[in-house]
mmCIF file of C-alpha atoms in Angstrom:
data_model
loop_
_atom_site.group_PDB
_atom_site.id
_atom_site.type_symbol
_atom_site.label_atom_id
_atom_site.label_comp_id
_atom_site.label_asym_id
_atom_site.label_seq_id
_atom_site.Cartn_x
_atom_site.Cartn_y
_atom_site.Cartn_z
ATOM 1 C CA MET A 1 5.581 -6.703 18.631
ATOM 2 C CA GLY A 2 4.993 -8.482 15.390
ATOM 3 C CA THR A 3 4.987 -7.903 11.653
ATOM 4 C CA ILE A 4 2.302 -8.436 9.047
ATOM 5 C CA LYS A 5 3.285 -8.322 5.372
ATOM 6 C CA LEU A 6 1.084 -8.158 2.324
ATOM 7 C CA GLN A 7 3.280 -8.919 -0.648
ATOM 8 C CA ASN A 8 2.694 -8.488 -4.335
ATOM 9 C CA ILE A 9 -0.732 -6.836 -4.248
ATOM 10 C CA ARG A 10 -1.539 -6.237 -7.907
ATOM 11 C CA THR A 11 -3.731 -3.478 -9.301
ATOM 12 C CA PHE A 12 -4.421 -1.863 -12.643
ATOM 13 C CA SER A 13 -4.453 1.891 -12.023
ATOM 14 C CA PHE A 14 -4.194 5.209 -13.841
ATOM 15 C CA HIS A 15 -1.382 7.086 -12.078
ATOM 16 C CA GLY A 16 1.191 9.266 -13.785
ATOM 17 C CA CYS A 17 1.979 12.745 -15.018
ATOM 18 C CA LEU A 18 1.344 11.962 -18.684
ATOM 19 C CA ILE A 19 -2.180 12.388 -20.085
ATOM 20 C CA GLU A 20 -1.814 9.015 -21.809
ATOM 21 C CA GLU A 21 -1.277 7.311 -18.442
ATOM 22 C CA SER A 22 -4.652 8.607 -17.252
ATOM 23 C CA LYS A 23 -6.303 6.983 -20.265
ATOM 24 C CA ILE A 24 -4.504 3.662 -20.808
ATOM 25 C CA GLY A 25 -3.486 2.808 -17.239
ATOM 26 C CA SER A 26 -0.737 0.488 -16.076
ATOM 27 C CA ASP A 27 -0.025 -2.503 -13.882
ATOM 28 C CA TYR A 28 1.176 -1.874 -10.332
ATOM 29 C CA ARG A 29 2.606 -3.989 -7.532
ATOM 30 C CA ILE A 30 2.288 -2.923 -3.909
ATOM 31 C CA ASP A 31 4.113 -4.412 -0.927
ATOM 32 C CA LEU A 32 3.000 -3.490 2.563
ATOM 33 C CA GLU A 33 4.605 -4.167 5.925
ATOM 34 C CA ILE A 34 3.173 -3.137 9.267
ATOM 35 C CA GLU A 35 4.277 -3.573 12.860
ATOM 36 C CA ALA A 36 1.856 -3.952 15.739
ATOM 37 C CA ASP A 37 1.536 -5.573 19.129
ATOM 38 C CA LEU A 38 0.291 -9.054 18.200
ATOM 39 C CA LYS A 39 0.673 -10.593 21.662
ATOM 40 C CA LYS A 40 -2.996 -10.313 22.634
ATOM 41 C CA SER A 41 -4.249 -11.838 19.380
ATOM 42 C CA SER A 42 -1.702 -14.648 19.582
ATOM 43 C CA ILE A 43 -3.334 -15.675 22.874
ATOM 44 C CA SER A 44 -6.999 -14.845 22.202
ATOM 45 C CA ASP A 45 -7.169 -16.131 18.602
ATOM 46 C CA ALA A 46 -9.665 -13.312 17.976
ATOM 47 C CA LEU A 47 -9.716 -11.119 14.885
ATOM 48 C CA HIS A 48 -10.763 -8.024 16.868
ATOM 49 C CA ASP A 49 -7.468 -8.251 18.806
ATOM 50 C CA THR A 50 -5.243 -7.924 15.753
ATOM 51 C CA VAL A 51 -4.736 -5.945 12.563
ATOM 52 C CA ASP A 52 -7.115 -7.254 9.911
ATOM 53 C CA TYR A 53 -5.066 -7.842 6.778
ATOM 54 C CA VAL A 54 -8.264 -7.997 4.705
ATOM 55 C CA LEU A 55 -8.829 -4.356 5.675
ATOM 56 C CA LEU A 56 -5.191 -3.510 4.899
ATOM 57 C CA ASN A 57 -5.624 -4.929 1.393
ATOM 58 C CA LYS A 58 -8.896 -3.020 0.971
ATOM 59 C CA ILE A 59 -7.179 0.257 1.893
ATOM 60 C CA VAL A 60 -4.430 -0.352 -0.671
ATOM 61 C CA VAL A 61 -6.889 -1.255 -3.447
ATOM 62 C CA GLU A 62 -9.160 1.726 -2.709
ATOM 63 C CA GLU A 63 -6.305 4.242 -2.639
ATOM 64 C CA MET A 64 -4.755 2.799 -5.806
ATOM 65 C CA ALA A 65 -8.102 3.364 -7.548
ATOM 66 C CA ILE A 66 -7.887 7.131 -6.922
ATOM 67 C CA ARG A 67 -5.777 8.716 -9.656
ATOM 68 C CA ALA A 68 -2.616 10.604 -8.689
ATOM 69 C CA LYS A 69 0.220 12.103 -10.678
ATOM 70 C CA LEU A 70 2.896 10.813 -8.300
ATOM 71 C CA LEU A 71 3.354 7.428 -6.654
ATOM 72 C CA GLU A 72 4.572 9.260 -3.561
ATOM 73 C CA HIS A 73 1.127 10.809 -3.177
ATOM 74 C CA VAL A 74 -0.608 7.430 -3.409
ATOM 75 C CA ALA A 75 1.830 5.878 -0.911
ATOM 76 C CA LYS A 76 1.225 8.686 1.599
ATOM 77 C CA ARG A 77 -2.542 8.251 1.334
ATOM 78 C CA ILE A 78 -2.177 4.506 1.969
ATOM 79 C CA LEU A 79 0.039 5.065 5.014
ATOM 80 C CA ASP A 80 -2.178 7.816 6.450
ATOM 81 C CA ARG A 81 -5.288 5.658 6.197
ATOM 82 C CA ILE A 82 -3.615 2.651 7.785
ATOM 83 C CA LEU A 83 -2.451 4.622 10.810
ATOM 84 C CA THR A 84 -5.843 6.350 11.087
ATOM 85 C CA GLU A 85 -7.999 3.233 10.725
ATOM 86 C CA GLN A 86 -5.808 0.637 12.454
ATOM 87 C CA THR A 87 -4.923 1.897 15.934
ATOM 88 C CA LEU A 88 -2.746 -1.136 16.746
ATOM 89 C CA VAL A 89 -0.315 -0.270 13.935
ATOM 90 C CA THR A 90 2.825 1.491 15.166
ATOM 91 C CA PHE A 91 4.861 1.366 11.938
ATOM 92 C CA ALA A 92 3.931 0.995 8.282
ATOM 93 C CA LYS A 93 6.065 0.719 5.168
ATOM 94 C CA VAL A 94 4.666 0.665 1.655
ATOM 95 C CA ALA A 95 6.400 0.117 -1.673
ATOM 96 C CA VAL A 96 4.459 1.084 -4.797
ATOM 97 C CA SER A 97 5.862 -0.168 -8.096
ATOM 98 C CA LYS A 98 4.791 0.842 -11.584
ATOM 99 C CA LEU A 99 5.489 -2.140 -13.810
ATOM 100 C CA ASN A 100 6.956 -1.473 -17.272
ATOM 101 C CA PRO A 101 6.942 2.323 -16.816
ATOM 102 C CA PRO A 102 6.922 4.540 -19.925
ATOM 103 C CA ILE A 103 10.360 6.068 -19.334
ATOM 104 C CA GLY A 104 12.026 5.309 -22.646
ATOM 105 C CA GLY A 105 14.063 2.283 -21.595
ATOM 106 C CA ASP A 106 13.879 -1.386 -20.770
ATOM 107 C CA VAL A 107 12.908 -1.011 -17.112
ATOM 108 C CA GLU A 108 10.917 -3.696 -15.300
ATOM 109 C CA ALA A 109 9.572 -1.387 -12.594
ATOM 110 C CA VAL A 110 9.933 1.929 -10.857
ATOM 111 C CA THR A 111 9.371 1.702 -7.105
ATOM 112 C CA ILE A 112 8.914 4.275 -4.406
ATOM 113 C CA GLU A 113 9.036 3.261 -0.759
ATOM 114 C CA MET A 114 7.768 5.278 2.187
ATOM 115 C CA VAL A 115 7.555 4.720 5.939
ATOM 116 C CA LEU A 116 5.284 6.197 8.595
ATOM 117 C CA LYS A 117 5.544 5.684 12.362
ATOM 118 C CA ARG A 118 3.040 6.466 15.059
#
């Protein structure tokens, strides 16, 4: 087994329950961690034997571009797609953070974290 991490993926997206959030958008940070059997790729040195982290990043960016009211909903879509499209993945964890959220306080970020196992 092995771990692949994509850290600090940044997007500008339009998630949130407030109408204003759908119009002005916000900055987001996404951290992704997956587990997969990386033994074959460590020997073969072939991309088709591993989990392509370019594709993982693409999944995150595409799902973050689809508006949702809740970060939980976006995180679930990301996890579902990863396990559907990357058959080597046995475990995935995603953290989605809204930076400077409009919650009436001096808060750097609000983060939700979800895990999905095969």
